[in-house]
Amino acid sequence: MQSPITLEALHILDAIERRGSFAAAANELDRAPSSLSYQIQKLEQDLDIMIFDRSGHKANFTEAGKLILERGRLILEATEKLVNDANVLANGWELDLTLAFDGIIPVSNFFELVNELSNVSSTRVRLQEEILAGCWEALNVGRADLLVAPKIDTLPQDVKAETIGEMEMIWVAATSHYVHKRSGEFDDKAREKYRIIAIADTAREQPALSVNITQRQPRLTVTNFSAKVDALKQGLGIGTLPKQLALELIEKGELTQIKGTETFTIDVILAWKRNKIGEAKSWCIQYLMKHFKQHSKI
């Protein structure tokens, strides 16, 4: 007898638990919430068990539902490994490869890689923007095969990394912002008086990270880099931007470097897990190590 529990249903249960609601899971899976609700209700009918307790304001997993979720995740992980191993064994070149990059790095830096890879392989490439801890979580849990991001102090034990470039960063604010009326050193204590524009960490399970933000500093959090730039130009706060972009906006008169600050440099690294190396991944590693500095716009 064929089981009514499908891989699609397991993916839905996994997304609901991680995201905390049917609506958020539907958004991640690009599905209508009603579609997810129907599929779960049908699964409950076919199994003749309740997966969710709907007696409260929020649907919660029953004990039986938690069991299906936990065992189902093992099945999803095993299935993913089976497909990946079969693809590598069959032709050495992965069918799909995901390259995650921190949102402060323009996606255009990877277009040439995609074009060049297509000349030697039919591997499908996904360019995936992540922020802060979300970058490392994506690599750790397998949402990404490669990662290009600012260097961190301590790398996970099973991760290999190489420095492939650097970014110069500048503290800026809108030209009309009142921060430009101040004088003196712009240290952490001075920054606490001004709202900072931050980009939301994309980590789903790991603790979020924050960079250049003091604990007591007011902040405005936006969802992507473009929104951060818009918020800075509108005078909603202060923040750091890559030097190349900052200088363009400074020349236009939209932003001004904050007095008392200096340009600072961060290293950009390429990271990957040591235990999973297919032909496409190996090719991309060699390409980025050789060409990223030449073609990067950061």
Tab-separated table of C-alpha atoms in Angstrom:
chain	number	residue	atom	x	y	z
A	1	MET	CA	0.000	0.000	0.000
A	2	GLN	CA	1.393	3.397	-1.009
A	3	SER	CA	1.941	5.828	1.871
A	4	PRO	CA	-0.043	9.089	1.749
A	5	ILE	CA	2.983	10.905	3.187
A	6	THR	CA	4.733	12.483	0.203
A	7	LEU	CA	8.007	14.393	0.048
A	8	GLU	CA	5.991	17.500	-0.807
A	9	ALA	CA	3.958	17.096	2.388
A	10	LEU	CA	7.149	16.708	4.425
A	11	HIS	CA	8.572	19.883	2.902
A	12	ILE	CA	5.377	21.718	3.871
A	13	LEU	CA	5.489	20.475	7.474
A	14	ASP	CA	9.168	21.424	7.709
A	15	ALA	CA	8.470	24.966	6.429
A	16	ILE	CA	5.501	25.448	8.780
A	17	GLU	CA	7.558	24.484	11.825
A	18	ARG	CA	10.555	26.637	10.841
A	19	ARG	CA	8.530	29.666	9.844
A	20	GLY	CA	5.978	29.445	12.648
A	21	SER	CA	2.793	29.736	10.603
A	22	PHE	CA	0.998	28.487	7.486
A	23	ALA	CA	1.153	31.977	5.944
A	24	ALA	CA	4.912	32.338	6.401
A	25	ALA	CA	5.509	28.800	5.103
A	26	ALA	CA	3.340	29.519	2.068
A	27	ASN	CA	5.410	32.620	1.361
A	28	GLU	CA	8.663	30.620	1.507
A	29	LEU	CA	7.278	27.865	-0.740
A	30	ASP	CA	5.618	30.356	-3.112
A	31	ARG	CA	2.219	28.735	-2.514
A	32	ALA	CA	-1.186	30.011	-1.407
A	33	PRO	CA	-1.884	29.437	2.322
A	34	SER	CA	-5.165	27.748	1.390
A	35	SER	CA	-3.240	25.257	-0.762
A	36	LEU	CA	-1.061	24.265	2.192
A	37	SER	CA	-4.047	23.989	4.526
A	38	TYR	CA	-5.883	21.747	2.059
A	39	GLN	CA	-2.894	19.444	1.598
A	40	ILE	CA	-2.347	19.067	5.355
A	41	GLN	CA	-6.045	18.429	5.998
A	42	LYS	CA	-6.092	15.782	3.264
A	43	LEU	CA	-3.025	14.135	4.799
A	44	GLU	CA	-4.745	14.076	8.199
A	45	GLN	CA	-7.801	12.442	6.634
A	46	ASP	CA	-5.746	9.847	4.754
A	47	LEU	CA	-3.757	8.968	7.886
A	48	ASP	CA	-6.794	9.294	10.181
A	49	ILE	CA	-4.708	11.267	12.709
A	50	MET	CA	-4.466	14.914	13.737
A	51	ILE	CA	-1.165	16.524	12.788
A	52	PHE	CA	-2.129	19.944	14.158
A	53	ASP	CA	-4.061	20.945	17.254
A	54	ARG	CA	-6.336	23.787	16.128
A	55	SER	CA	-8.123	24.352	19.436
A	56	GLY	CA	-6.169	27.541	20.243
A	57	HIS	CA	-5.511	30.785	18.385
A	58	LYS	CA	-2.560	29.148	16.617
A	59	ALA	CA	-2.287	25.665	15.131
A	60	ASN	CA	0.330	23.640	16.993
A	61	PHE	CA	1.844	20.250	16.196
A	62	THR	CA	0.341	17.316	18.045
A	63	GLU	CA	2.661	14.640	19.400
A	64	ALA	CA	1.910	12.528	16.313
A	65	GLY	CA	2.576	15.573	14.127
A	66	LYS	CA	5.938	16.164	15.811
A	67	LEU	CA	6.890	12.543	15.146
A	68	ILE	CA	6.042	12.851	11.442
A	69	LEU	CA	7.976	16.144	11.286
A	70	GLU	CA	11.120	14.773	12.968
A	71	ARG	CA	11.198	11.491	11.060
A	72	GLY	CA	10.235	13.312	7.873
A	73	ARG	CA	13.246	15.592	8.100
A	74	LEU	CA	15.492	12.554	8.181
A	75	ILE	CA	13.786	11.318	5.016
A	76	LEU	CA	14.224	14.713	3.310
A	77	GLU	CA	17.898	14.794	4.219
A	78	ALA	CA	18.441	11.241	2.985
A	79	THR	CA	16.569	11.959	-0.249
A	80	GLU	CA	18.651	15.062	-0.939
A	81	LYS	CA	21.859	13.123	-0.341
A	82	LEU	CA	20.648	10.304	-2.586
A	83	VAL	CA	19.938	12.688	-5.465
A	84	ASN	CA	23.231	14.551	-5.054
A	85	ASP	CA	25.299	11.384	-4.804
A	86	ALA	CA	23.561	9.846	-7.819
A	87	ASN	CA	24.174	12.960	-9.931
A	88	VAL	CA	27.841	13.164	-9.016
A	89	LEU	CA	28.319	9.438	-9.578
A	90	ALA	CA	26.573	9.591	-12.945
A	91	ASN	CA	28.469	12.447	-14.532
A	92	GLY	CA	30.588	14.249	-11.944
A	93	TRP	CA	28.818	17.538	-12.693
A	94	GLU	CA	26.029	18.513	-10.295
A	95	LEU	CA	22.610	19.243	-11.786
A	96	ASP	CA	22.200	22.234	-9.479
A	97	LEU	CA	24.584	24.477	-7.575
A	98	THR	CA	23.649	27.279	-5.170
A	99	LEU	CA	26.061	30.136	-4.577
A	100	ALA	CA	25.072	32.242	-1.571
A	101	PHE	CA	26.453	35.748	-1.160
A	102	ASP	CA	26.124	38.424	1.479
A	103	GLY	CA	23.746	41.193	0.420
A	104	ILE	CA	26.415	43.895	0.581
A	105	ILE	CA	28.138	42.201	-2.384
A	106	PRO	CA	26.476	43.098	-5.725
A	107	VAL	CA	25.000	40.054	-7.467
A	108	SER	CA	26.516	41.270	-10.751
A	109	ASN	CA	29.901	40.056	-9.492
A	110	PHE	CA	28.798	36.495	-10.285
A	111	PHE	CA	27.230	36.935	-13.724
A	112	GLU	CA	30.486	36.254	-15.562
A	113	LEU	CA	30.936	33.021	-13.566
A	114	VAL	CA	27.470	31.834	-14.628
A	115	ASN	CA	28.235	32.617	-18.251
A	116	GLU	CA	31.623	30.879	-18.228
A	117	LEU	CA	30.299	27.802	-16.406
A	118	SER	CA	27.622	27.364	-19.079
A	119	ASN	CA	30.412	26.818	-21.622
A	120	VAL	CA	31.612	23.680	-19.837
A	121	SER	CA	28.555	22.337	-18.016
A	122	SER	CA	24.761	22.300	-17.987
A	123	THR	CA	24.721	22.760	-14.194
A	124	ARG	CA	21.886	25.042	-13.132
A	125	VAL	CA	23.127	27.888	-10.915
A	126	ARG	CA	21.142	29.633	-8.202
A	127	LEU	CA	22.470	32.958	-6.887
A	128	GLN	CA	21.057	33.358	-3.399
A	129	GLU	CA	21.297	36.535	-1.321
A	130	GLU	CA	21.741	36.057	2.420
A	131	ILE	CA	22.574	38.427	5.275
A	132	LEU	CA	25.042	37.980	8.180
A	133	ALA	CA	24.399	34.724	10.111
A	134	GLY	CA	22.039	33.640	7.344
A	135	CYS	CA	25.086	33.258	5.081
A	136	TRP	CA	26.721	30.700	7.351
A	137	GLU	CA	23.476	28.945	8.199
A	138	ALA	CA	22.793	28.486	4.473
A	139	LEU	CA	26.178	26.824	4.031
A	140	ASN	CA	25.879	24.766	7.218
A	141	VAL	CA	22.436	23.269	6.535
A	142	GLY	CA	22.984	22.747	2.815
A	143	ARG	CA	20.868	25.581	1.381
A	144	ALA	CA	24.072	26.712	-0.339
A	145	ASP	CA	27.055	24.913	-1.859
A	146	LEU	CA	29.358	27.929	-1.934
A	147	LEU	CA	29.426	31.169	0.012
A	148	VAL	CA	30.991	34.550	-0.714
A	149	ALA	CA	30.792	36.811	2.333
A	150	PRO	CA	32.791	39.043	4.682
A	151	LYS	CA	35.351	37.117	6.732
A	152	ILE	CA	34.382	36.013	10.238
A	153	ASP	CA	36.708	35.399	13.169
A	154	THR	CA	36.055	31.666	13.644
A	155	LEU	CA	35.128	29.272	10.849
A	156	PRO	CA	33.144	26.059	11.430
A	157	GLN	CA	35.466	23.031	11.601
A	158	ASP	CA	34.190	21.395	8.401
A	159	VAL	CA	34.430	24.570	6.316
A	160	LYS	CA	37.312	25.552	4.050
A	161	ALA	CA	37.745	29.219	3.146
A	162	GLU	CA	40.013	31.394	1.026
A	163	THR	CA	40.265	35.180	0.907
A	164	ILE	CA	39.357	36.312	-2.619
A	165	GLY	CA	38.976	40.071	-2.250
A	166	GLU	CA	38.329	42.987	0.036
A	167	MET	CA	35.762	45.753	0.440
A	168	GLU	CA	36.343	49.315	1.594
A	169	MET	CA	33.467	50.634	3.714
A	170	ILE	CA	32.433	54.205	4.565
A	171	TRP	CA	30.173	55.673	7.268
A	172	VAL	CA	27.580	57.886	5.563
A	173	ALA	CA	24.294	59.693	6.080
A	174	ALA	CA	22.051	61.885	3.956
A	175	THR	CA	23.671	65.244	3.254
A	176	SER	CA	20.866	66.957	5.197
A	177	HIS	CA	21.157	64.660	8.247
A	178	TYR	CA	21.870	66.399	11.566
A	179	VAL	CA	24.815	64.041	12.276
A	180	HIS	CA	26.921	66.302	10.041
A	181	LYS	CA	26.558	69.180	12.546
A	182	ARG	CA	28.557	67.293	15.173
A	183	SER	CA	32.331	67.354	15.691
A	184	GLY	CA	34.910	65.140	17.350
A	185	GLU	CA	35.653	61.437	17.194
A	186	PHE	CA	32.769	59.287	15.960
A	187	ASP	CA	33.228	56.321	18.293
A	188	ASP	CA	30.677	53.818	19.620
A	189	LYS	CA	29.459	56.221	22.301
A	190	ALA	CA	28.935	58.990	19.768
A	191	ARG	CA	27.063	56.661	17.387
A	192	GLU	CA	24.544	55.701	20.076
A	193	LYS	CA	22.809	59.039	19.565
A	194	TYR	CA	21.888	58.278	15.965
A	195	ARG	CA	19.549	55.705	14.426
A	196	ILE	CA	21.403	53.128	12.337
A	197	ILE	CA	19.999	51.507	9.206
A	198	ALA	CA	20.469	47.726	9.336
A	199	ILE	CA	19.577	44.840	7.048
A	200	ALA	CA	17.647	41.964	8.626
A	201	ASP	CA	19.652	38.798	9.223
A	202	THR	CA	18.310	35.953	7.042
A	203	ALA	CA	19.153	33.198	9.538
A	204	ARG	CA	16.132	30.992	10.217
A	205	GLU	CA	17.441	29.033	13.187
A	206	GLN	CA	20.844	30.425	14.171
A	207	PRO	CA	21.114	33.489	16.447
A	208	ALA	CA	21.198	36.690	14.413
A	209	LEU	CA	24.409	38.702	14.107
A	210	SER	CA	24.847	42.456	14.156
A	211	VAL	CA	27.781	44.469	12.826
A	212	ASN	CA	28.714	48.063	13.732
A	213	ILE	CA	25.639	48.375	15.983
A	214	THR	CA	25.873	49.198	19.670
A	215	GLN	CA	23.428	47.591	22.089
A	216	ARG	CA	21.628	50.808	23.037
A	217	GLN	CA	21.608	52.335	19.572
A	218	PRO	CA	18.200	52.936	17.937
A	219	ARG	CA	17.843	51.144	14.641
A	220	LEU	CA	15.684	50.773	11.567
A	221	THR	CA	15.813	47.265	10.086
A	222	VAL	CA	15.032	46.741	6.396
A	223	THR	CA	14.871	43.567	4.346
A	224	ASN	CA	17.549	44.160	1.706
A	225	PHE	CA	20.520	46.269	0.686
A	226	SER	CA	18.555	48.393	-1.780
A	227	ALA	CA	16.107	49.396	0.953
A	228	LYS	CA	19.044	50.351	3.196
A	229	VAL	CA	20.412	52.685	0.535
A	230	ASP	CA	16.966	54.279	0.055
A	231	ALA	CA	16.550	54.755	3.822
A	232	LEU	CA	19.970	56.405	4.064
A	233	LYS	CA	19.192	58.765	1.178
A	234	GLN	CA	15.897	59.719	2.853
A	235	GLY	CA	17.752	60.753	5.992
A	236	LEU	CA	16.274	58.059	8.233
A	237	GLY	CA	19.586	57.200	9.850
A	238	ILE	CA	23.295	56.498	9.452
A	239	GLY	CA	25.114	53.426	8.153
A	240	THR	CA	28.030	51.964	6.259
A	241	LEU	CA	28.183	51.372	2.505
A	242	PRO	CA	30.812	49.939	0.156
A	243	LYS	CA	33.165	52.753	-0.867
A	244	GLN	CA	32.472	52.507	-4.601
A	245	LEU	CA	28.718	52.929	-4.177
A	246	ALA	CA	29.121	55.509	-1.417
A	247	LEU	CA	31.338	57.728	-3.568
A	248	GLU	CA	28.782	57.651	-6.403
A	249	LEU	CA	26.043	58.856	-4.056
A	250	ILE	CA	28.375	61.411	-2.452
A	251	GLU	CA	29.201	62.853	-5.887
A	252	LYS	CA	25.456	63.200	-6.569
A	253	GLY	CA	25.049	65.103	-3.320
A	254	GLU	CA	22.683	62.516	-1.841
A	255	LEU	CA	25.019	61.272	0.893
A	256	THR	CA	27.980	62.675	2.823
A	257	GLN	CA	30.718	60.843	4.690
A	258	ILE	CA	30.355	61.378	8.428
A	259	LYS	CA	33.076	63.605	9.902
A	260	GLY	CA	35.406	61.847	12.282
A	261	THR	CA	35.187	58.522	10.440
A	262	GLU	CA	37.688	56.788	8.220
A	263	THR	CA	37.355	54.234	5.464
A	264	PHE	CA	37.827	50.712	6.810
A	265	THR	CA	38.480	47.454	4.974
A	266	ILE	CA	36.882	44.020	5.341
A	267	ASP	CA	38.122	40.821	3.711
A	268	VAL	CA	35.803	38.895	1.394
A	269	ILE	CA	36.135	35.108	1.524
A	270	LEU	CA	34.937	32.142	-0.478
A	271	ALA	CA	33.796	29.270	1.760
A	272	TRP	CA	32.604	25.714	1.161
A	273	LYS	CA	32.202	22.430	3.000
A	274	ARG	CA	35.130	20.076	2.606
A	275	ASN	CA	33.102	16.857	2.325
A	276	LYS	CA	31.046	17.672	-0.782
A	277	ILE	CA	33.043	18.482	-3.897
A	278	GLY	CA	31.572	17.835	-7.334
A	279	GLU	CA	32.944	18.996	-10.676
A	280	ALA	CA	30.815	22.163	-10.867
A	281	LYS	CA	31.636	23.175	-7.320
A	282	SER	CA	35.339	22.574	-7.887
A	283	TRP	CA	35.228	24.578	-11.138
A	284	CYS	CA	33.486	27.516	-9.406
A	285	ILE	CA	35.988	27.506	-6.555
A	286	GLN	CA	38.917	27.718	-8.973
A	287	TYR	CA	37.181	30.382	-11.062
A	288	LEU	CA	36.358	32.644	-8.119
A	289	MET	CA	39.808	32.305	-6.594
A	290	LYS	CA	41.350	33.361	-9.911
A	291	HIS	CA	38.900	35.946	-11.236
A	292	PHE	CA	36.870	37.501	-8.403
A	293	LYS	CA	39.369	40.289	-7.676
A	294	GLN	CA	39.564	41.142	-11.383
A	295	HIS	CA	35.820	41.361	-12.035
A	296	SER	CA	34.383	42.386	-8.649
A	297	LYS	CA	32.547	45.696	-8.308
A	298	ILE	CA	32.794	46.267	-4.579
